[in-house]
Amino acid sequence: MPVPQKDGPRANRDIRGVREVQLIDDTGQNRGVMPFFDALRIAEDAGLDLVEIAPNSSPPVCKILDYGKYRFLEQKKASEARKKQKTVEVKEIKLRPGIDDHDYDVKMKAMKGFFEEGNKVKITLRFRGREMAHQDLGLKVLDRVKADVGELAKVEMEPNFEGRQVVMVLAPR
């Protein structure tokens, strides 16, 4: 008979197709291998649930505990892990080959802020019209960016031409 899939471990009468179980009681003591129904009776006498901890072992390992409290603690642990998780975003900074010094400084300040937050930065340098004839000017701007953020970030993707623009990705150190 196929085992119905539920989220989380099986408990009490949801544990099917098992004759014997390895039992761990509510104090954490290993009670050894015993028939399933004896283990279930011991759990019911204690006013607790029989929860399947390791279903793939032979025989399956079951523990006597309060299933509601167990589920609550598992959810709490999972939400704590999600809270501590930091998603890394890719922020984009757009530059031009003939960027002026002050404009460049403003973009660099924004870039440093992104690195302090732990985000990656994608630098897009767009060429317009006849600027394509002077691609070396654009690459000089990107080299200047690399030099200025050398201690804050590392180059994840070297400058790469994509049509009329050059793209470079930097990641925080």
PDB file of C-alpha atoms in Angstrom:
ATOM      1  CA  MET A   1       0.000   0.000   0.000  1.00  0.00           C
ATOM      2  CA  PRO A   2       1.552   3.376  -0.988  1.00  0.00           C
ATOM      3  CA  VAL A   3       2.395   5.713   1.865  1.00  0.00           C
ATOM      4  CA  PRO A   4       0.489   9.012   1.671  1.00  0.00           C
ATOM      5  CA  GLN A   5       2.873  11.970   1.450  1.00  0.00           C
ATOM      6  CA  LYS A   6       2.299  14.696   4.027  1.00  0.00           C
ATOM      7  CA  ASP A   7       4.406  17.640   4.968  1.00  0.00           C
ATOM      8  CA  GLY A   8       6.528  16.706   7.960  1.00  0.00           C
ATOM      9  CA  PRO A   9       6.964  13.357   9.701  1.00  0.00           C
ATOM     10  CA  ARG A  10       4.159  10.854  10.149  1.00  0.00           C
ATOM     11  CA  ALA A  11       2.594  10.511  13.590  1.00  0.00           C
ATOM     12  CA  ASN A  12       0.490   7.950  15.479  1.00  0.00           C
ATOM     13  CA  ARG A  13      -1.864   6.035  13.146  1.00  0.00           C
ATOM     14  CA  ASP A  14      -0.451   7.747  10.041  1.00  0.00           C
ATOM     15  CA  ILE A  15       2.519   5.394  10.400  1.00  0.00           C
ATOM     16  CA  ARG A  16       1.454   2.473   8.207  1.00  0.00           C
ATOM     17  CA  GLY A  17       3.039  -0.676   6.867  1.00  0.00           C
ATOM     18  CA  VAL A  18       5.395  -1.007   9.829  1.00  0.00           C
ATOM     19  CA  ARG A  19       5.448  -4.033  12.142  1.00  0.00           C
ATOM     20  CA  GLU A  20       8.328  -3.064  14.404  1.00  0.00           C
ATOM     21  CA  VAL A  21       9.885   0.254  15.376  1.00  0.00           C
ATOM     22  CA  GLN A  22      12.979   1.406  17.200  1.00  0.00           C
ATOM     23  CA  LEU A  23      11.485   3.406  20.094  1.00  0.00           C
ATOM     24  CA  ILE A  24      12.949   6.432  21.839  1.00  0.00           C
ATOM     25  CA  ASP A  25      10.824   7.540  24.787  1.00  0.00           C
ATOM     26  CA  ASP A  26       9.972  11.079  25.906  1.00  0.00           C
ATOM     27  CA  THR A  27      13.074  11.309  28.135  1.00  0.00           C
ATOM     28  CA  GLY A  28      15.364  10.434  25.206  1.00  0.00           C
ATOM     29  CA  GLN A  29      16.107   6.869  26.339  1.00  0.00           C
ATOM     30  CA  ASN A  30      16.382   4.205  23.645  1.00  0.00           C
ATOM     31  CA  ARG A  31      13.764   1.539  24.461  1.00  0.00           C
ATOM     32  CA  GLY A  32      14.910  -0.776  21.667  1.00  0.00           C
ATOM     33  CA  VAL A  33      12.999  -2.579  18.923  1.00  0.00           C
ATOM     34  CA  MET A  34       9.361  -3.356  19.732  1.00  0.00           C
ATOM     35  CA  PRO A  35       6.074  -3.986  17.935  1.00  0.00           C
ATOM     36  CA  PHE A  36       4.436  -0.841  16.536  1.00  0.00           C
ATOM     37  CA  PHE A  37       1.199  -1.183  18.490  1.00  0.00           C
ATOM     38  CA  ASP A  38       3.077  -1.591  21.805  1.00  0.00           C
ATOM     39  CA  ALA A  39       4.999   1.610  21.058  1.00  0.00           C
ATOM     40  CA  LEU A  40       1.750   3.405  20.160  1.00  0.00           C
ATOM     41  CA  ARG A  41       0.147   2.216  23.422  1.00  0.00           C
ATOM     42  CA  ILE A  42       3.125   3.513  25.446  1.00  0.00           C
ATOM     43  CA  ALA A  43       2.821   6.904  23.716  1.00  0.00           C
ATOM     44  CA  GLU A  44      -0.943   7.095  24.340  1.00  0.00           C
ATOM     45  CA  ASP A  45      -0.468   6.133  28.008  1.00  0.00           C
ATOM     46  CA  ALA A  46       2.016   9.003  28.368  1.00  0.00           C
ATOM     47  CA  GLY A  47      -0.497  11.357  26.700  1.00  0.00           C
ATOM     48  CA  LEU A  48       1.911  12.102  23.866  1.00  0.00           C
ATOM     49  CA  ASP A  49       2.324  11.225  20.188  1.00  0.00           C
ATOM     50  CA  LEU A  50       4.422   8.574  18.452  1.00  0.00           C
ATOM     51  CA  VAL A  51       6.365  10.429  15.727  1.00  0.00           C
ATOM     52  CA  GLU A  52       8.396   8.735  12.996  1.00  0.00           C
ATOM     53  CA  ILE A  53      11.828  10.403  13.082  1.00  0.00           C
ATOM     54  CA  ALA A  54      13.842   8.226  10.663  1.00  0.00           C
ATOM     55  CA  PRO A  55      11.420   6.424   8.310  1.00  0.00           C
ATOM     56  CA  ASN A  56      14.117   5.061   5.983  1.00  0.00           C
ATOM     57  CA  SER A  57      16.084   3.129   8.586  1.00  0.00           C
ATOM     58  CA  SER A  58      15.333  -0.501   9.307  1.00  0.00           C
ATOM     59  CA  PRO A  59      13.351  -0.685  11.566  1.00  0.00           C
ATOM     60  CA  PRO A  60      12.038   2.907  11.436  1.00  0.00           C
ATOM     61  CA  VAL A  61      12.968   5.097  14.415  1.00  0.00           C
ATOM     62  CA  CYS A  62      10.022   6.560  16.307  1.00  0.00           C
ATOM     63  CA  LYS A  63      10.075   8.983  19.211  1.00  0.00           C
ATOM     64  CA  ILE A  64       7.480   9.757  21.842  1.00  0.00           C
ATOM     65  CA  LEU A  65       6.875  13.521  21.967  1.00  0.00           C
ATOM     66  CA  ASP A  66       4.230  16.249  21.766  1.00  0.00           C
ATOM     67  CA  TYR A  67       3.643  16.485  17.996  1.00  0.00           C
ATOM     68  CA  GLY A  68       2.036  19.948  18.093  1.00  0.00           C
ATOM     69  CA  LYS A  69       4.978  21.373  20.022  1.00  0.00           C
ATOM     70  CA  TYR A  70       7.401  19.593  17.666  1.00  0.00           C
ATOM     71  CA  ARG A  71       5.725  21.120  14.588  1.00  0.00           C
ATOM     72  CA  PHE A  72       5.717  24.576  16.210  1.00  0.00           C
ATOM     73  CA  LEU A  73       9.446  24.393  17.010  1.00  0.00           C
ATOM     74  CA  GLU A  74      10.232  23.190  13.459  1.00  0.00           C
ATOM     75  CA  GLN A  75       8.294  26.135  11.965  1.00  0.00           C
ATOM     76  CA  LYS A  76      10.018  28.547  14.326  1.00  0.00           C
ATOM     77  CA  LYS A  77      13.435  27.164  13.370  1.00  0.00           C
ATOM     78  CA  ALA A  78      12.620  27.450   9.641  1.00  0.00           C
ATOM     79  CA  SER A  79      11.407  31.055   9.986  1.00  0.00           C
ATOM     80  CA  GLU A  80      14.570  31.992  11.923  1.00  0.00           C
ATOM     81  CA  ALA A  81      16.669  30.516   9.109  1.00  0.00           C
ATOM     82  CA  ARG A  82      14.670  32.552   6.560  1.00  0.00           C
ATOM     83  CA  LYS A  83      15.160  35.737   8.598  1.00  0.00           C
ATOM     84  CA  LYS A  84      18.927  35.301   8.687  1.00  0.00           C
ATOM     85  CA  GLN A  85      19.067  34.611   4.953  1.00  0.00           C
ATOM     86  CA  LYS A  86      20.331  37.541   2.867  1.00  0.00           C
ATOM     87  CA  THR A  87      19.273  37.754  -0.745  1.00  0.00           C
ATOM     88  CA  VAL A  88      21.939  39.273  -2.958  1.00  0.00           C
ATOM     89  CA  GLU A  89      20.520  41.718  -5.460  1.00  0.00           C
ATOM     90  CA  VAL A  90      22.214  42.928  -8.620  1.00  0.00           C
ATOM     91  CA  LYS A  91      22.072  46.716  -8.802  1.00  0.00           C
ATOM     92  CA  GLU A  92      22.766  48.456 -12.105  1.00  0.00           C
ATOM     93  CA  ILE A  93      24.839  51.576 -12.656  1.00  0.00           C
ATOM     94  CA  LYS A  94      24.737  53.150 -16.129  1.00  0.00           C
ATOM     95  CA  LEU A  95      27.730  55.083 -17.397  1.00  0.00           C
ATOM     96  CA  ARG A  96      28.739  56.844 -20.602  1.00  0.00           C
ATOM     97  CA  PRO A  97      32.261  57.036 -22.084  1.00  0.00           C
ATOM     98  CA  GLY A  98      32.444  60.836 -21.730  1.00  0.00           C
ATOM     99  CA  ILE A  99      31.273  60.929 -18.087  1.00  0.00           C
ATOM    100  CA  ASP A 100      32.309  64.043 -16.181  1.00  0.00           C
ATOM    101  CA  ASP A 101      34.272  63.858 -12.894  1.00  0.00           C
ATOM    102  CA  HIS A 102      31.428  64.932 -10.601  1.00  0.00           C
ATOM    103  CA  ASP A 103      28.929  62.588 -12.257  1.00  0.00           C
ATOM    104  CA  TYR A 104      31.487  59.795 -11.930  1.00  0.00           C
ATOM    105  CA  ASP A 105      31.947  60.579  -8.207  1.00  0.00           C
ATOM    106  CA  VAL A 106      28.173  60.445  -7.623  1.00  0.00           C
ATOM    107  CA  LYS A 107      27.959  57.044  -9.354  1.00  0.00           C
ATOM    108  CA  MET A 108      30.937  55.756  -7.323  1.00  0.00           C
ATOM    109  CA  LYS A 109      29.298  56.864  -4.065  1.00  0.00           C
ATOM    110  CA  ALA A 110      26.127  54.955  -4.991  1.00  0.00           C
ATOM    111  CA  MET A 111      28.210  51.926  -5.962  1.00  0.00           C
ATOM    112  CA  LYS A 112      30.048  51.913  -2.620  1.00  0.00           C
ATOM    113  CA  GLY A 113      26.692  52.028  -0.832  1.00  0.00           C
ATOM    114  CA  PHE A 114      25.536  48.971  -2.783  1.00  0.00           C
ATOM    115  CA  PHE A 115      28.702  47.067  -1.845  1.00  0.00           C
ATOM    116  CA  GLU A 116      28.245  47.928   1.849  1.00  0.00           C
ATOM    117  CA  GLU A 117      24.733  46.447   1.690  1.00  0.00           C
ATOM    118  CA  GLY A 118      26.251  43.257   0.233  1.00  0.00           C
ATOM    119  CA  ASN A 119      24.782  43.652  -3.260  1.00  0.00           C
ATOM    120  CA  LYS A 120      26.437  43.010  -6.599  1.00  0.00           C
ATOM    121  CA  VAL A 121      26.758  45.842  -9.101  1.00  0.00           C
ATOM    122  CA  LYS A 122      26.306  45.541 -12.858  1.00  0.00           C
ATOM    123  CA  ILE A 123      27.991  48.412 -14.668  1.00  0.00           C
ATOM    124  CA  THR A 124      26.581  49.173 -18.101  1.00  0.00           C
ATOM    125  CA  LEU A 125      28.590  51.534 -20.271  1.00  0.00           C
ATOM    126  CA  ARG A 126      26.510  52.590 -23.273  1.00  0.00           C
ATOM    127  CA  PHE A 127      27.969  53.965 -26.502  1.00  0.00           C
ATOM    128  CA  ARG A 128      25.945  56.284 -28.736  1.00  0.00           C
ATOM    129  CA  GLY A 129      26.534  57.121 -32.366  1.00  0.00           C
ATOM    130  CA  ARG A 130      30.173  57.843 -33.179  1.00  0.00           C
ATOM    131  CA  GLU A 131      31.317  56.861 -29.676  1.00  0.00           C
ATOM    132  CA  MET A 132      31.570  53.295 -31.029  1.00  0.00           C
ATOM    133  CA  ALA A 133      34.680  54.426 -32.931  1.00  0.00           C
ATOM    134  CA  HIS A 134      36.357  55.229 -29.590  1.00  0.00           C
ATOM    135  CA  GLN A 135      35.688  52.122 -27.528  1.00  0.00           C
ATOM    136  CA  ASP A 136      39.065  52.552 -25.810  1.00  0.00           C
ATOM    137  CA  LEU A 137      37.637  55.588 -23.940  1.00  0.00           C
ATOM    138  CA  GLY A 138      34.869  53.407 -22.533  1.00  0.00           C
ATOM    139  CA  LEU A 139      37.304  50.718 -21.452  1.00  0.00           C
ATOM    140  CA  LYS A 140      39.415  53.405 -19.712  1.00  0.00           C
ATOM    141  CA  VAL A 141      36.343  54.422 -17.691  1.00  0.00           C
ATOM    142  CA  LEU A 142      35.772  50.802 -16.650  1.00  0.00           C
ATOM    143  CA  ASP A 143      39.446  50.406 -15.714  1.00  0.00           C
ATOM    144  CA  ARG A 144      39.122  53.539 -13.572  1.00  0.00           C
ATOM    145  CA  VAL A 145      36.062  52.009 -11.852  1.00  0.00           C
ATOM    146  CA  LYS A 146      38.004  48.786 -11.223  1.00  0.00           C
ATOM    147  CA  ALA A 147      40.886  50.727  -9.679  1.00  0.00           C
ATOM    148  CA  ASP A 148      38.604  52.869  -7.481  1.00  0.00           C
ATOM    149  CA  VAL A 149      36.644  49.958  -5.982  1.00  0.00           C
ATOM    150  CA  GLY A 150      39.561  47.514  -5.859  1.00  0.00           C
ATOM    151  CA  GLU A 151      39.535  47.212  -2.058  1.00  0.00           C
ATOM    152  CA  LEU A 152      35.726  47.031  -1.771  1.00  0.00           C
ATOM    153  CA  ALA A 153      34.861  44.673  -4.610  1.00  0.00           C
ATOM    154  CA  LYS A 154      36.178  42.038  -6.959  1.00  0.00           C
ATOM    155  CA  VAL A 155      35.426  41.684 -10.646  1.00  0.00           C
ATOM    156  CA  GLU A 156      32.967  38.841 -11.136  1.00  0.00           C
ATOM    157  CA  MET A 157      32.560  39.328 -14.879  1.00  0.00           C
ATOM    158  CA  GLU A 158      35.205  41.134 -16.921  1.00  0.00           C
ATOM    159  CA  PRO A 159      34.069  43.900 -19.314  1.00  0.00           C
ATOM    160  CA  ASN A 160      32.142  42.251 -22.122  1.00  0.00           C
ATOM    161  CA  PHE A 161      30.761  43.866 -25.282  1.00  0.00           C
ATOM    162  CA  GLU A 162      27.040  43.317 -25.900  1.00  0.00           C
ATOM    163  CA  GLY A 163      26.151  45.280 -28.994  1.00  0.00           C
ATOM    164  CA  ARG A 164      26.463  49.013 -28.280  1.00  0.00           C
ATOM    165  CA  GLN A 165      27.239  48.535 -24.602  1.00  0.00           C
ATOM    166  CA  VAL A 166      29.929  47.082 -22.369  1.00  0.00           C
ATOM    167  CA  VAL A 167      28.831  45.178 -19.256  1.00  0.00           C
ATOM    168  CA  MET A 168      30.940  44.418 -16.170  1.00  0.00           C
ATOM    169  CA  VAL A 169      29.740  42.815 -12.924  1.00  0.00           C
ATOM    170  CA  LEU A 170      31.377  43.514  -9.555  1.00  0.00           C
ATOM    171  CA  ALA A 171      30.760  41.610  -6.328  1.00  0.00           C
ATOM    172  CA  PRO A 172      31.572  42.747  -2.774  1.00  0.00           C
ATOM    173  CA  ARG A 173      34.638  41.243  -1.087  1.00  0.00           C
TER     174      ARG A 173
END
